[in-house]
PDB file of C-alpha atoms in Angstrom:
ATOM      1  CA  MET A   1       0.048  -0.090   0.008  1.00 53.00           C
ATOM      2  CA  THR A   2       0.980   3.193  -0.617  1.00 53.00           C
ATOM      3  CA  GLY A   3       0.016   7.135   0.313  1.00 53.00           C
ATOM      4  CA  SER A   4      -2.052   7.536   3.365  1.00 49.00           C
ATOM      5  CA  GLY A   5      -3.175  10.636   5.410  1.00 50.00           C
ATOM      6  CA  THR A   6      -5.144  13.766   4.293  1.00 53.00           C
ATOM      7  CA  ASN A   7      -2.182  14.833   2.034  1.00 68.00           C
ATOM      8  CA  PHE A   8      -2.700  11.824  -0.650  1.00 78.00           C
ATOM      9  CA  LYS A   9      -4.780  12.726  -3.165  1.00 89.00           C
ATOM     10  CA  PRO A  10      -6.498   9.808  -5.426  1.00 94.00           C
ATOM     11  CA  GLN A  11      -6.120  10.132  -8.828  1.00 94.00           C
ATOM     12  CA  ILE A  12      -8.902   8.420 -11.296  1.00 95.00           C
ATOM     13  CA  TRP A  13      -8.816   4.248 -11.180  1.00 96.00           C
ATOM     14  CA  ASP A  14      -7.043   4.003  -8.072  1.00 97.00           C
ATOM     15  CA  ILE A  15      -7.835   1.894  -5.699  1.00 98.00           C
ATOM     16  CA  VAL A  16      -8.250   2.962  -1.963  1.00 97.00           C
ATOM     17  CA  LYS A  17      -9.218   2.025   1.404  1.00 96.00           C
ATOM     18  CA  ALA A  18     -12.136   4.550   2.530  1.00 96.00           C
ATOM     19  CA  ARG A  19     -13.956   5.010   5.711  1.00 94.00           C
ATOM     20  CA  ILE A  20     -17.363   4.241   4.826  1.00 91.00           C
ATOM     21  CA  TYR A  21     -20.389   5.096   7.322  1.00 86.00           C
ATOM     22  CA  PHE A  22     -23.457   3.515   7.568  1.00 81.00           C
ATOM     23  CA  ASP A  23     -27.147   5.374   6.631  1.00 75.00           C
ATOM     24  CA  ASP A  24     -27.068   5.810  10.785  1.00 74.00           C
ATOM     25  CA  MET A  25     -23.619   8.145  10.690  1.00 70.00           C
ATOM     26  CA  LEU A  26     -22.909   5.979  14.020  1.00 81.00           C
ATOM     27  CA  ALA A  27     -20.812   3.060  12.519  1.00 88.00           C
ATOM     28  CA  TYR A  28     -18.291   2.960   9.608  1.00 91.00           C
ATOM     29  CA  LYS A  29     -16.512   0.270   7.602  1.00 92.00           C
ATOM     30  CA  ASP A  30     -12.874   0.814   6.072  1.00 95.00           C
ATOM     31  CA  ARG A  31     -13.065  -0.879   2.747  1.00 94.00           C
ATOM     32  CA  PRO A  32     -12.064  -0.863  -0.762  1.00 97.00           C
ATOM     33  CA  VAL A  33     -12.926   2.050  -3.252  1.00 97.00           C
ATOM     34  CA  LEU A  34     -12.557   2.421  -6.840  1.00 97.00           C
ATOM     35  CA  VAL A  35     -11.933   6.170  -7.652  1.00 96.00           C
ATOM     36  CA  LEU A  36     -13.775   7.395 -11.053  1.00 94.00           C
ATOM     37  CA  ASP A  37     -13.617  11.080 -10.670  1.00 93.00           C
ATOM     38  CA  GLU A  38     -12.401  13.829  -8.631  1.00 92.00           C
ATOM     39  CA  VAL A  39     -14.868  16.972  -8.494  1.00 90.00           C
ATOM     40  CA  TYR A  40     -13.721  20.002  -5.931  1.00 88.00           C
ATOM     41  CA  ASN A  41     -12.064  17.401  -3.442  1.00 87.00           C
ATOM     42  CA  LEU A  42     -15.338  15.196  -3.585  1.00 92.00           C
ATOM     43  CA  TYR A  43     -14.192  11.854  -5.069  1.00 95.00           C
ATOM     44  CA  CYS A  44     -16.908   9.506  -7.126  1.00 93.00           C
ATOM     45  CA  SER A  45     -16.049   5.790  -6.577  1.00 95.00           C
ATOM     46  CA  LEU A  46     -17.768   2.512  -6.401  1.00 94.00           C
ATOM     47  CA  LYS A  47     -17.429  -0.356  -3.665  1.00 95.00           C
ATOM     48  CA  ILE A  48     -15.173  -3.125  -3.883  1.00 96.00           C
ATOM     49  CA  THR A  49     -16.346  -6.228  -1.909  1.00 94.00           C
ATOM     50  CA  SER A  50     -14.590  -9.475  -1.777  1.00 93.00           C
ATOM     51  CA  ASN A  51     -18.025 -11.330  -2.011  1.00 90.00           C
ATOM     52  CA  ILE A  52     -17.541 -12.338  -5.271  1.00 87.00           C
ATOM     53  CA  GLU A  53     -20.441 -15.051  -4.827  1.00 86.00           C
ATOM     54  CA  ARG A  54     -22.323 -11.681  -5.947  1.00 76.00           C
ATOM     55  CA  LYS A  55     -23.244 -12.461 -10.024  1.00 79.00           C
ATOM     56  CA  GLY A  56     -25.103 -10.339 -12.478  1.00 78.00           C
ATOM     57  CA  LEU A  57     -25.007  -7.177 -14.528  1.00 78.00           C
ATOM     58  CA  GLY A  58     -24.674  -4.973 -11.528  1.00 86.00           C
ATOM     59  CA  GLU A  59     -20.891  -6.833 -10.457  1.00 92.00           C
ATOM     60  CA  TYR A  60     -17.729  -6.710 -11.934  1.00 94.00           C
ATOM     61  CA  ASN A  61     -15.235  -9.444 -11.143  1.00 95.00           C
ATOM     62  CA  ILE A  62     -11.761  -7.581 -11.232  1.00 96.00           C
ATOM     63  CA  LYS A  63      -9.247 -10.208 -13.263  1.00 96.00           C
ATOM     64  CA  LEU A  64      -6.154  -8.580 -12.395  1.00 96.00           C
ATOM     65  CA  TRP A  65      -7.248  -8.041  -8.385  1.00 96.00           C
ATOM     66  CA  LYS A  66      -3.541  -9.251  -7.268  1.00 96.00           C
ATOM     67  CA  ALA A  67      -1.994  -6.854  -9.540  1.00 95.00           C
ATOM     68  CA  ALA A  68      -4.566  -3.873  -8.537  1.00 96.00           C
ATOM     69  CA  GLY A  69      -3.398  -4.305  -4.924  1.00 96.00           C
ATOM     70  CA  LEU A  70      -6.340  -6.091  -3.318  1.00 96.00           C
ATOM     71  CA  ASN A  71      -5.691  -9.466  -1.075  1.00 95.00           C
ATOM     72  CA  LYS A  72      -8.444 -11.350  -2.065  1.00 95.00           C
ATOM     73  CA  PRO A  73     -10.655 -12.075  -5.793  1.00 96.00           C
ATOM     74  CA  SER A  74     -13.330  -8.971  -5.615  1.00 96.00           C
ATOM     75  CA  ASN A  75     -16.029  -7.423  -7.031  1.00 95.00           C
ATOM     76  CA  ILE A  76     -17.009  -3.732  -7.858  1.00 96.00           C
ATOM     77  CA  ARG A  77     -20.532  -2.875  -7.278  1.00 94.00           C
ATOM     78  CA  LEU A  78     -22.154  -0.912  -9.782  1.00 91.00           C
ATOM     79  CA  SER A  79     -24.835  -0.076  -7.909  1.00 86.00           C
ATOM     80  CA  LYS A  80     -22.758   1.443  -4.991  1.00 88.00           C
ATOM     81  CA  PHE A  81     -21.837   4.400  -5.887  1.00 89.00           C
ATOM     82  CA  LEU A  82     -20.251   6.850  -3.158  1.00 91.00           C
ATOM     83  CA  VAL A  83     -19.297  10.389  -3.611  1.00 92.00           C
ATOM     84  CA  LEU A  84     -16.360  10.698  -0.921  1.00 93.00           C
ATOM     85  CA  GLU A  85     -14.591  13.484   0.920  1.00 92.00           C
ATOM     86  CA  GLN A  86     -10.709  13.675   1.390  1.00 91.00           C
ATOM     87  CA  LYS A  87     -10.806  12.738   4.461  1.00 92.00           C
ATOM     88  CA  SER A  88     -12.418   9.362   4.320  1.00 93.00           C
ATOM     89  CA  ILE A  89      -9.664   8.334   1.813  1.00 95.00           C
ATOM     90  CA  ILE A  90      -7.383   6.430   4.221  1.00 95.00           C
ATOM     91  CA  GLU A  91      -4.505   4.668   1.899  1.00 95.00           C
ATOM     92  CA  LYS A  92      -3.693   3.672  -1.428  1.00 96.00           C
ATOM     93  CA  TYR A  93      -3.903  -0.147  -2.518  1.00 96.00           C
ATOM     94  CA  GLY A  94      -3.055   0.014  -6.256  1.00 97.00           C
ATOM     95  CA  VAL A  95      -4.877   0.824  -9.095  1.00 97.00           C
ATOM     96  CA  LEU A  96      -7.090  -0.745 -12.009  1.00 97.00           C
ATOM     97  CA  TYR A  97      -5.195  -2.275 -15.086  1.00 96.00           C
ATOM     98  CA  PRO A  98      -6.277  -1.115 -18.429  1.00 95.00           C
ATOM     99  CA  LEU A  99      -7.971  -4.979 -19.098  1.00 95.00           C
ATOM    100  CA  ASP A 100     -10.464  -4.183 -16.133  1.00 96.00           C
ATOM    101  CA  ARG A 101     -10.727  -0.611 -17.053  1.00 96.00           C
ATOM    102  CA  LYS A 102     -12.091  -1.224 -20.688  1.00 95.00           C
ATOM    103  CA  GLU A 103     -14.084  -4.364 -19.064  1.00 94.00           C
ATOM    104  CA  LEU A 104     -15.671  -2.222 -16.657  1.00 94.00           C
ATOM    105  CA  ILE A 105     -16.665   0.463 -18.979  1.00 93.00           C
ATOM    106  CA  ASP A 106     -18.281  -1.828 -21.399  1.00 92.00           C
ATOM    107  CA  GLN A 107     -20.422  -3.240 -18.042  1.00 91.00           C
ATOM    108  CA  ILE A 108     -20.966   0.084 -16.731  1.00 90.00           C
ATOM    109  CA  ASN A 109     -22.842   1.324 -20.374  1.00 88.00           C
ATOM    110  CA  LYS A 110     -24.638  -2.202 -19.794  1.00 88.00           C
ATOM    111  CA  PHE A 111     -25.786  -1.344 -16.450  1.00 86.00           C
ATOM    112  CA  ILE A 112     -27.110   2.015 -17.101  1.00 84.00           C
ATOM    113  CA  ILE A 113     -29.000   0.505 -20.379  1.00 82.00           C
ATOM    114  CA  VAL A 114     -30.836  -2.065 -18.540  1.00 79.00           C
ATOM    115  CA  ASN A 115     -31.535   0.175 -15.915  1.00 75.00           C
ATOM    116  CA  GLU A 116     -32.848   2.761 -17.810  1.00 77.00           C
ATOM    117  CA  ALA A 117     -35.181   0.264 -20.287  1.00 73.00           C
ATOM    118  CA  ASN A 118     -36.387  -1.054 -16.924  1.00 70.00           C
ATOM    119  CA  TYR A 119     -37.432   2.731 -15.632  1.00 63.00           C
ATOM    120  CA  THR A 120     -39.093   3.156 -18.799  1.00 74.00           C
ATOM    121  CA  LYS A 121     -41.066   0.163 -18.814  1.00 69.00           C
ATOM    122  CA  ASN A 122     -42.086   0.710 -15.160  1.00 67.00           C
ATOM    123  CA  PHE A 123     -43.090   4.346 -16.366  1.00 67.00           C
ATOM    124  CA  ILE A 124     -44.706   2.846 -19.281  1.00 71.00           C
ATOM    125  CA  LYS A 125     -46.914   0.813 -17.263  1.00 70.00           C
ATOM    126  CA  LYS A 126     -47.897   3.314 -14.499  1.00 70.00           C
ATOM    127  CA  VAL A 127     -49.125   5.055 -17.604  1.00 69.00           C
ATOM    128  CA  GLU A 128     -50.836   2.693 -18.723  1.00 65.00           C
ATOM    129  CA  LYS A 129     -52.449   2.135 -15.411  1.00 71.00           C
ATOM    130  CA  ARG A 130     -54.072   5.686 -14.992  1.00 66.00           C
ATOM    131  CA  ILE A 131     -55.337   5.580 -18.511  1.00 66.00           C
ATOM    132  CA  ASP A 132     -57.428   2.400 -17.808  1.00 68.00           C
ATOM    133  CA  GLU A 133     -58.529   3.759 -14.457  1.00 71.00           C
ATOM    134  CA  ASN A 134     -59.132   7.140 -16.230  1.00 68.00           C
ATOM    135  CA  LEU A 135     -56.684   9.124 -14.754  1.00 58.00           C
ATOM    136  CA  PRO A 136     -54.908  11.938 -16.029  1.00 56.00           C
ATOM    137  CA  PRO A 137     -51.098  10.473 -17.170  1.00 52.00           C
TER     138      PRO A 137
END
């Protein structure tokens, strides 16, 4: 692991350890995340889990996990988007390699298309139901 403390400034594609607070803000877990972007010292990122039993479009299995600095095979959770402050970033594990970057981008695009299609289908169903009930759309 390299870089730590508040002086460490993550870059896009870095895999870092971050302090993630639960919804109640009383408890937290230090876990790996993938940094996707930085805007005004806020880091757009995705959670990473070592629970590789999770399957499906919302999970990307990191192929070169050892080279990326992770201790175990891991998945990037596409549905677990986070915005983190600089002070939440603890240290750098490594960086996501180009092979995984390309495949992750492809999977994110598929994930967005499927979710958009599902949203549209649900919206159409709601409108059709309102029409059937003679309600304004």
